[in-house]
mmCIF file of C-alpha atoms in Angstrom:
data_model
loop_
_atom_site.group_PDB
_atom_site.id
_atom_site.type_symbol
_atom_site.label_atom_id
_atom_site.label_comp_id
_atom_site.label_asym_id
_atom_site.label_seq_id
_atom_site.Cartn_x
_atom_site.Cartn_y
_atom_site.Cartn_z
ATOM 1 C CA MET U 106 0.000 0.000 0.000
ATOM 2 C CA ALA U 107 1.370 3.409 -0.984
ATOM 3 C CA ARG U 108 2.150 5.721 1.918
ATOM 4 C CA SER U 109 1.775 9.493 2.024
ATOM 5 C CA MET U 110 4.986 10.804 3.579
ATOM 6 C CA PRO U 111 5.000 14.599 3.828
ATOM 7 C CA ALA U 112 8.366 16.255 4.239
ATOM 8 C CA GLN U 113 9.248 17.971 7.494
ATOM 9 C CA ASP U 114 8.649 21.456 6.049
ATOM 10 C CA GLU U 115 5.144 20.412 5.004
ATOM 11 C CA VAL U 116 4.374 19.105 8.489
ATOM 12 C CA LEU U 117 5.664 22.339 9.998
ATOM 13 C CA GLY U 118 3.356 24.115 7.568
ATOM 14 C CA TYR U 119 0.391 22.315 9.147
ATOM 15 C CA PHE U 120 0.541 24.838 11.982
ATOM 16 C CA ASP U 121 -0.753 27.343 9.402
ATOM 17 C CA THR U 122 -2.639 25.267 6.831
ATOM 18 C CA LEU U 123 -4.607 23.269 9.429
ATOM 19 C CA SER U 124 -5.040 26.096 11.924
ATOM 20 C CA ASN U 125 -8.495 26.649 13.433
ATOM 21 C CA TRP U 126 -7.461 29.855 15.197
ATOM 22 C CA GLY U 127 -10.381 32.263 14.930
ATOM 23 C CA ARG U 128 -12.612 29.748 13.121
ATOM 24 C CA TRP U 129 -15.151 29.753 15.954
ATOM 25 C CA GLY U 130 -14.226 33.188 17.287
ATOM 26 C CA ASP U 131 -11.197 34.646 19.035
ATOM 27 C CA ASP U 132 -12.471 33.575 22.461
ATOM 28 C CA ASP U 133 -13.162 29.952 21.535
ATOM 29 C CA GLU U 134 -11.659 27.308 23.837
ATOM 30 C CA LEU U 135 -13.530 24.245 22.536
ATOM 31 C CA GLY U 136 -11.687 23.858 19.246
ATOM 32 C CA THR U 137 -12.868 20.848 17.269
ATOM 33 C CA LEU U 138 -15.467 19.985 19.905
ATOM 34 C CA ASN U 139 -17.501 22.673 18.111
ATOM 35 C CA HIS U 140 -18.117 20.037 15.427
ATOM 36 C CA ILE U 141 -20.305 18.175 17.948
ATOM 37 C CA THR U 142 -23.621 19.854 17.211
ATOM 38 C CA ASP U 143 -27.056 18.940 18.531
ATOM 39 C CA ASP U 144 -27.665 16.970 15.330
ATOM 40 C CA VAL U 145 -24.408 15.072 15.848
ATOM 41 C CA ARG U 146 -25.470 14.116 19.385
ATOM 42 C CA LEU U 147 -28.835 12.926 18.099
ATOM 43 C CA ALA U 148 -27.066 10.834 15.471
ATOM 44 C CA ALA U 149 -24.850 9.396 18.218
ATOM 45 C CA ALA U 150 -27.954 8.351 20.141
ATOM 46 C CA ARG U 151 -29.225 6.549 17.040
ATOM 47 C CA ALA U 152 -25.969 4.575 16.932
ATOM 48 C CA VAL U 153 -27.140 2.739 20.068
ATOM 49 C CA ARG U 154 -28.763 -0.337 18.535
ATOM 50 C CA HIS U 155 -28.011 -3.102 21.052
ATOM 51 C CA GLY U 156 -27.783 -1.333 24.405
ATOM 52 C CA ARG U 157 -24.369 -2.829 25.178
ATOM 53 C CA SER U 158 -21.737 -0.636 26.891
ATOM 54 C CA VAL U 159 -18.006 -1.191 27.295
ATOM 55 C CA SER U 160 -15.258 0.844 28.916
ATOM 56 C CA CYS U 161 -12.359 2.083 26.789
ATOM 57 C CA ALA U 162 -10.083 2.792 29.780
ATOM 58 C CA TRP U 163 -7.413 1.011 31.768
ATOM 59 C CA GLU U 164 -7.816 0.564 35.498
ATOM 60 C CA ILE U 165 -5.404 2.847 37.351
ATOM 61 C CA ALA U 166 -3.025 0.655 39.301
ATOM 62 C CA VAL U 167 -2.121 1.075 42.966
ATOM 63 C CA PRO U 168 0.590 1.940 43.919
ATOM 64 C CA GLU U 169 2.368 2.105 40.543
ATOM 65 C CA GLU U 170 0.216 4.856 38.986
ATOM 66 C CA MET U 171 -1.662 6.310 41.942
ATOM 67 C CA GLU U 172 -0.587 7.398 45.403
ATOM 68 C CA ARG U 173 -3.359 6.493 47.799
ATOM 69 C CA SER U 174 -4.035 6.796 51.498
ATOM 70 C CA THR U 175 -7.235 5.318 52.911
ATOM 71 C CA THR U 176 -8.995 6.082 56.177
ATOM 72 C CA SER U 177 -11.305 3.404 57.555
ATOM 73 C CA CYS U 178 -13.474 3.972 60.609
ATOM 74 C CA PRO U 179 -15.847 1.116 61.559
ATOM 75 C CA CYS U 180 -17.775 3.295 64.019
ATOM 76 C CA ALA U 181 -17.903 7.002 63.133
ATOM 77 C CA ALA U 182 -18.947 7.966 66.670
ATOM 78 C CA ASP U 183 -15.504 6.855 67.908
ATOM 79 C CA MET U 184 -13.431 8.872 65.472
ATOM 80 C CA PRO U 185 -11.142 11.673 66.727
ATOM 81 C CA GLY U 186 -13.089 14.906 67.074
ATOM 82 C CA ALA U 187 -16.463 13.163 67.363
ATOM 83 C CA GLU U 188 -16.972 14.788 70.755
ATOM 84 C CA HIS U 189 -17.451 18.111 68.965
ATOM 85 C CA MET U 190 -20.211 16.806 66.684
ATOM 86 C CA PRO U 191 -23.971 17.198 67.365
ATOM 87 C CA GLU U 192 -25.622 14.727 69.753
ATOM 88 C CA LEU U 193 -27.382 12.905 66.928
ATOM 89 C CA PHE U 194 -23.947 12.002 65.567
ATOM 90 C CA HIS U 195 -23.108 10.202 68.853
ATOM 91 C CA ASN U 196 -26.419 8.386 69.151
ATOM 92 C CA ASP U 197 -26.066 6.516 65.858
ATOM 93 C CA ARG U 198 -23.295 4.022 66.563
ATOM 94 C CA ARG U 199 -23.979 1.661 63.680
ATOM 95 C CA TRP U 200 -22.493 3.575 60.766
ATOM 96 C CA GLY U 201 -18.858 3.815 59.775
ATOM 97 C CA PHE U 202 -17.020 4.965 56.695
ATOM 98 C CA SER U 203 -13.927 4.829 54.541
ATOM 99 C CA ASN U 204 -12.467 7.609 52.429
ATOM 100 C CA GLU U 205 -9.392 8.232 50.337
ATOM 101 C CA ARG U 206 -6.844 10.842 49.424
ATOM 102 C CA LEU U 207 -5.479 10.283 45.923
ATOM 103 C CA GLY U 208 -2.521 11.602 43.979
ATOM 104 C CA ILE U 209 -2.307 10.916 40.218
ATOM 105 C CA PHE U 210 0.072 12.115 37.510
ATOM 106 C CA PHE U 211 -2.145 11.166 34.590
ATOM 107 C CA HIS U 212 -0.209 12.507 31.591
ATOM 108 C CA GLY U 213 2.221 9.984 30.161
ATOM 109 C CA ASN U 214 2.093 6.553 28.567
ATOM 110 C CA THR U 215 -0.104 4.398 30.806
ATOM 111 C CA ILE U 216 -3.185 6.098 32.299
ATOM 112 C CA THR U 217 -6.194 6.683 30.041
ATOM 113 C CA HIS U 218 -6.647 10.443 29.965
ATOM 114 C CA LEU U 219 -8.023 13.397 28.036
ATOM 115 C CA ASP U 220 -5.742 16.192 26.807
ATOM 116 C CA SER U 221 -7.271 19.656 26.553
ATOM 117 C CA PRO U 222 -5.703 22.255 24.230
ATOM 118 C CA CYS U 223 -3.661 23.975 26.966
ATOM 119 C CA HIS U 224 -1.593 20.804 27.416
ATOM 120 C CA LEU U 225 0.926 21.754 24.700
ATOM 121 C CA PHE U 226 2.645 24.920 23.486
ATOM 122 C CA TRP U 227 4.373 25.662 20.196
ATOM 123 C CA ASP U 228 6.691 28.653 20.091
ATOM 124 C CA GLY U 229 5.186 29.647 23.421
ATOM 125 C CA LYS U 230 1.606 29.713 22.097
ATOM 126 C CA MET U 231 -1.509 27.691 22.891
ATOM 127 C CA TYR U 232 -4.626 27.140 20.810
ATOM 128 C CA ASN U 233 -6.153 30.309 19.368
ATOM 129 C CA GLY U 234 -2.931 32.233 19.864
ATOM 130 C CA ARG U 235 -2.928 32.546 23.644
ATOM 131 C CA SER U 236 0.381 32.830 25.488
ATOM 132 C CA HIS U 237 1.852 30.060 27.606
ATOM 133 C CA SER U 238 2.026 32.669 30.398
ATOM 134 C CA LEU U 239 -1.687 32.059 31.007
ATOM 135 C CA VAL U 240 -0.660 28.853 32.763
ATOM 136 C CA ASP U 241 0.053 29.753 36.379
ATOM 137 C CA PRO U 242 1.966 27.389 38.703
ATOM 138 C CA ALA U 243 -0.551 27.922 41.514
ATOM 139 C CA THR U 244 -3.899 28.144 39.720
ATOM 140 C CA GLY U 245 -3.253 26.298 36.458
ATOM 141 C CA SER U 246 -4.364 27.419 33.029
ATOM 142 C CA ALA U 247 -6.708 30.342 32.498
ATOM 143 C CA TRP U 248 -7.203 29.251 28.878
ATOM 144 C CA ALA U 249 -8.503 26.100 27.166
ATOM 145 C CA ALA U 250 -8.380 23.977 30.318
ATOM 146 C CA VAL U 251 -10.369 20.775 30.597
ATOM 147 C CA THR U 252 -13.264 22.687 32.181
ATOM 148 C CA ALA U 253 -14.032 24.089 28.720
ATOM 149 C CA ALA U 254 -15.661 20.677 28.157
ATOM 150 C CA ALA U 255 -17.583 20.708 31.443
ATOM 151 C CA ASN U 256 -20.856 19.913 29.652
ATOM 152 C CA GLY U 257 -19.431 16.586 28.571
ATOM 153 C CA ILE U 258 -18.403 15.013 25.296
ATOM 154 C CA VAL U 259 -21.148 12.879 23.779
ATOM 155 C CA THR U 260 -20.805 12.039 20.103
ATOM 156 C CA ARG U 261 -20.644 9.215 17.607
ATOM 157 C CA GLY U 262 -17.499 7.167 18.045
ATOM 158 C CA VAL U 263 -15.891 5.190 15.237
ATOM 159 C CA LEU U 264 -13.318 2.484 15.916
ATOM 160 C CA LEU U 265 -10.785 1.984 13.117
ATOM 161 C CA ASP U 266 -8.985 -1.330 13.656
ATOM 162 C CA VAL U 267 -5.751 -0.917 11.734
ATOM 163 C CA ALA U 268 -4.167 -3.991 13.328
ATOM 164 C CA ALA U 269 -6.947 -6.036 11.720
ATOM 165 C CA VAL U 270 -6.446 -4.228 8.408
ATOM 166 C CA ARG U 271 -2.815 -5.315 8.391
ATOM 167 C CA ASP U 272 -3.748 -8.791 9.654
ATOM 168 C CA VAL U 273 -1.434 -8.644 12.667
ATOM 169 C CA PRO U 274 -2.163 -9.000 16.399
ATOM 170 C CA TRP U 275 -0.601 -5.591 16.949
ATOM 171 C CA LEU U 276 1.519 -3.049 15.135
ATOM 172 C CA GLU U 277 5.160 -3.110 16.071
ATOM 173 C CA PRO U 278 6.653 -0.174 18.015
ATOM 174 C CA GLY U 279 7.591 2.516 15.510
ATOM 175 C CA ASP U 280 4.897 1.542 12.980
ATOM 176 C CA GLY U 281 2.951 4.549 11.772
ATOM 177 C CA VAL U 282 -0.702 4.613 10.735
ATOM 178 C CA PHE U 283 -1.414 6.500 7.508
ATOM 179 C CA PRO U 284 -4.538 7.882 5.797
ATOM 180 C CA GLU U 285 -4.563 4.869 3.497
ATOM 181 C CA ASP U 286 -4.876 2.605 6.544
ATOM 182 C CA LEU U 287 -7.808 4.637 7.851
ATOM 183 C CA GLU U 288 -9.657 4.453 4.546
ATOM 184 C CA GLU U 289 -9.011 0.730 4.208
ATOM 185 C CA ALA U 290 -10.406 0.227 7.718
ATOM 186 C CA GLU U 291 -13.493 2.217 6.728
ATOM 187 C CA ARG U 292 -13.935 0.077 3.614
ATOM 188 C CA ARG U 293 -13.527 -3.254 5.411
ATOM 189 C CA GLN U 294 -15.721 -2.277 8.349
ATOM 190 C CA GLY U 295 -18.458 -0.635 6.294
ATOM 191 C CA VAL U 296 -18.306 2.645 8.187
ATOM 192 C CA GLN U 297 -17.336 6.201 7.283
ATOM 193 C CA VAL U 298 -15.965 8.933 9.512
ATOM 194 C CA ARG U 299 -18.030 12.095 9.342
ATOM 195 C CA SER U 300 -18.172 15.550 10.893
ATOM 196 C CA GLY U 301 -18.266 15.590 14.694
ATOM 197 C CA ASP U 302 -17.106 12.006 15.142
ATOM 198 C CA ALA U 303 -14.595 10.762 17.688
ATOM 199 C CA VAL U 304 -12.151 8.421 15.943
ATOM 200 C CA LEU U 305 -10.527 5.709 18.046
ATOM 201 C CA LEU U 306 -7.460 4.059 16.531
ATOM 202 C CA ARG U 307 -6.653 0.474 17.444
ATOM 203 C CA THR U 308 -3.021 -0.472 16.843
ATOM 204 C CA GLY U 309 -3.412 -3.637 18.933
ATOM 205 C CA TYR U 310 -1.053 -2.423 21.629
ATOM 206 C CA GLY U 311 -3.768 -3.073 24.212
ATOM 207 C CA ARG U 312 -3.614 -6.761 23.369
ATOM 208 C CA ALA U 313 0.133 -6.784 23.929
ATOM 209 C CA ARG U 314 -0.240 -4.811 27.166
ATOM 210 C CA HIS U 315 -2.833 -7.252 28.512
ATOM 211 C CA ALA U 316 -0.419 -10.089 27.769
ATOM 212 C CA SER U 317 2.863 -8.580 28.942
ATOM 213 C CA GLY U 318 2.171 -5.347 30.808
ATOM 214 C CA PRO U 319 3.045 -1.771 29.760
ATOM 215 C CA SER U 320 6.120 -1.397 27.590
ATOM 216 C CA GLY U 321 9.014 0.779 28.671
ATOM 217 C CA GLY U 322 10.459 3.687 26.706
ATOM 218 C CA ILE U 323 8.701 5.909 24.201
ATOM 219 C CA THR U 324 8.949 3.883 20.994
ATOM 220 C CA GLN U 325 5.382 3.096 19.961
ATOM 221 C CA ALA U 326 2.934 2.633 17.112
ATOM 222 C CA GLY U 327 0.438 5.402 16.460
ATOM 223 C CA TRP U 328 -0.877 8.103 14.170
ATOM 224 C CA HIS U 329 1.560 9.364 11.556
ATOM 225 C CA ALA U 330 1.581 13.125 11.002
ATOM 226 C CA SER U 331 0.229 12.558 7.486
ATOM 227 C CA CYS U 332 -3.189 11.773 9.045
ATOM 228 C CA LEU U 333 -3.625 15.338 10.276
ATOM 229 C CA PRO U 334 -5.024 16.822 7.021
ATOM 230 C CA TRP U 335 -7.364 13.810 6.758
ATOM 231 C CA LEU U 336 -8.688 14.456 10.275
ATOM 232 C CA GLN U 337 -9.154 18.151 9.479
ATOM 233 C CA GLU U 338 -10.964 17.407 6.208
ATOM 234 C CA ARG U 339 -13.338 14.974 7.937
ATOM 235 C CA GLU U 340 -13.990 17.533 10.729
ATOM 236 C CA VAL U 341 -13.174 15.009 13.448
ATOM 237 C CA ALA U 342 -13.989 16.305 16.936
ATOM 238 C CA LEU U 343 -11.742 14.051 19.023
ATOM 239 C CA ILE U 344 -9.172 11.336 18.430
ATOM 240 C CA GLY U 345 -8.076 8.506 20.680
ATOM 241 C CA ALA U 346 -5.666 5.616 20.447
ATOM 242 C CA ASP U 347 -4.477 2.638 22.454
ATOM 243 C CA THR U 348 -1.069 4.359 22.606
ATOM 244 C CA PRO U 349 -0.206 7.998 23.419
ATOM 245 C CA GLN U 350 -1.238 8.935 19.836
ATOM 246 C CA ASP U 351 1.999 9.805 17.981
ATOM 247 C CA VAL U 352 4.055 7.119 16.316
ATOM 248 C CA GLN U 353 7.506 7.255 17.889
ATOM 249 C CA PRO U 354 9.984 7.975 16.474
ATOM 250 C CA SER U 355 7.926 10.513 14.545
ATOM 251 C CA GLY U 356 10.204 10.402 11.488
ATOM 252 C CA TYR U 357 11.007 14.113 11.774
ATOM 253 C CA ASP U 358 14.196 15.449 13.324
ATOM 254 C CA ASN U 359 12.725 18.718 14.581
ATOM 255 C CA ILE U 360 9.177 17.707 15.588
ATOM 256 C CA LEU U 361 9.078 15.257 18.460
ATOM 257 C CA MET U 362 5.268 14.842 18.604
ATOM 258 C CA PRO U 363 3.674 16.369 15.494
ATOM 259 C CA VAL U 364 0.229 14.862 16.129
ATOM 260 C CA HIS U 365 0.084 16.222 19.677
ATOM 261 C CA ALA U 366 1.518 19.607 18.719
ATOM 262 C CA VAL U 367 -0.523 20.325 15.588
ATOM 263 C CA SER U 368 -3.719 18.833 17.022
ATOM 264 C CA LEU U 369 -3.736 20.675 20.334
ATOM 265 C CA VAL U 370 -2.106 23.965 19.358
ATOM 266 C CA ALA U 371 -3.181 24.597 15.764
ATOM 267 C CA MET U 372 -6.389 22.598 15.365
ATOM 268 C CA GLY U 373 -7.741 22.595 18.912
ATOM 269 C CA LEU U 374 -8.281 18.846 18.447
ATOM 270 C CA TRP U 375 -8.733 17.125 21.824
ATOM 271 C CA LEU U 376 -6.918 13.836 22.462
ATOM 272 C CA LEU U 377 -7.723 10.629 24.366
ATOM 273 C CA ASP U 378 -4.423 8.935 25.174
ATOM 274 C CA ASN U 379 -3.792 5.331 26.244
ATOM 275 C CA CYS U 380 -7.233 3.828 25.670
ATOM 276 C CA ASP U 381 -7.877 0.138 26.171
ATOM 277 C CA LEU U 382 -9.742 -0.704 22.961
ATOM 278 C CA GLU U 383 -9.735 -4.495 23.188
ATOM 279 C CA ALA U 384 -13.252 -4.899 24.612
ATOM 280 C CA CYS U 385 -14.509 -2.260 22.193
ATOM 281 C CA ALA U 386 -12.960 -4.081 19.219
ATOM 282 C CA THR U 387 -14.259 -7.478 20.342
ATOM 283 C CA THR U 388 -17.764 -6.082 20.785
ATOM 284 C CA ALA U 389 -17.682 -4.241 17.451
ATOM 285 C CA ALA U 390 -16.582 -7.388 15.623
ATOM 286 C CA ALA U 391 -19.206 -9.558 17.341
ATOM 287 C CA LEU U 392 -21.997 -7.114 16.498
ATOM 288 C CA ASN U 393 -20.526 -6.130 13.127
ATOM 289 C CA GLN U 394 -21.022 -2.538 14.208
ATOM 290 C CA TRP U 395 -18.063 -0.168 14.211
ATOM 291 C CA ASP U 396 -19.847 3.011 15.279
ATOM 292 C CA PHE U 397 -21.371 3.698 18.691
ATOM 293 C CA GLN U 398 -22.240 6.451 21.108
ATOM 294 C CA LEU U 399 -19.113 7.649 22.893
ATOM 295 C CA SER U 400 -19.698 9.302 26.260
ATOM 296 C CA LEU U 401 -17.107 11.142 28.301
ATOM 297 C CA ALA U 402 -17.681 13.335 31.361
ATOM 298 C CA PRO U 403 -14.409 15.174 32.096
ATOM 299 C CA LEU U 404 -13.753 15.906 35.755
ATOM 300 C CA ARG U 405 -14.247 19.623 36.421
ATOM 301 C CA LEU U 406 -10.716 20.204 37.672
ATOM 302 C CA ALA U 407 -10.098 23.942 37.506
ATOM 303 C CA GLY U 408 -7.147 25.019 35.391
ATOM 304 C CA THR U 409 -5.948 21.533 34.460
ATOM 305 C CA SER U 410 -4.653 20.439 31.068
ATOM 306 C CA GLY U 411 -6.687 17.235 31.072
ATOM 307 C CA THR U 412 -8.216 14.582 33.283
ATOM 308 C CA PRO U 413 -8.106 10.853 33.876
ATOM 309 C CA ALA U 414 -10.901 9.447 31.740
ATOM 310 C CA ASN U 415 -13.234 6.497 31.352
ATOM 311 C CA PRO U 416 -14.700 6.733 27.830
ATOM 312 C CA ILE U 417 -17.801 4.565 27.429
ATOM 313 C CA ALA U 418 -18.782 3.089 24.060
ATOM 314 C CA THR U 419 -22.454 2.117 23.845
ATOM 315 C CA PHE U 420 -23.492 -0.023 20.886
#
C-alpha cells in the first residue's frame, strides 16, 4: 500500500494550513469539539442499537500509577473529634465509613486520559494564539483547560482497527498509521468517519499490554503526522488511540510529537491517550457494528490540562 509521507517542512506548515485559530471566534476554547452539534449528538444516540456498553479505559493501578491513602473507621462515633459533633452524631453508633486521598500524575504513557488544548505549546503559544504565560503554577491554566468541556463530550465514536487491516495482532513499536490505513479500515468495516465524530485508533497495543504489561520507553505505534489533514478534512472532533497517539519515532528530526503539537495547538483537536480498545474491538466485531455512542464526562478540575478518563462506548 502506498504511503503518504510529507516532508518535514510540510508538516511544519500544518501549523498554518490546518489552523483553526479564529474559526469559531477569538475567544473559543472548545476547538474541534464545536463540530459536535445537537444533530451530531442525536445521530450518536441513534448509533445505540443493542444497548451494550463497554469501557475504553485502563484501570489505574495502585501503587504504581496512583498514590493512595485510605482512612477506615468502623464506628464514626468513635473517630477523633467526634466529641465536637452534634448529639445525633453520637447516638447513631452503627455507621462507619472509609475515604481516600489520591494523587495521580495522569499525563504519560499508561493512564487513560483526556488532553485539553492547553496541554501543549508551540513557540510559546496555545490554541487560538494565547500565550503560555496564562498557565500559572498555583492556579493552572486560564485558557482552554479541561473545564471548557464541562458539559461533557457525547458524540458518535468510530473504531478503526488498523491492526486487523494489516492482519497482525498488533503493530510493532515505531509503525505509523497512515490515511490509506484509515480508509481501508473504513472500507472493510463498512463505516465512514463524518463531521463531529470521535475516531478511536486500534493499533493492537492493548492486546500486547494485557499479555505482557506496559512497555518501557517511548517507541510506539500510532498516528503518523500525514493523518492530520485527513482528520481536518473529515472535521473530526476528538481522536483517541491505544497508545499515546503519535508514532515514535515521529520520522522528523525537529518535531518530536507532530500529532500532539498540531492537534492541540493549531487545530484545537482534543486527544484521548492510552485507551484500552480491546473490549470495544471485540464487541464491534461480534456485532458487526463499528460506530457507537461515545460518552465522556471530564472531571471539572479547575485550570488543568486534562483529566483521567473512562470513555464509554455504547453499541
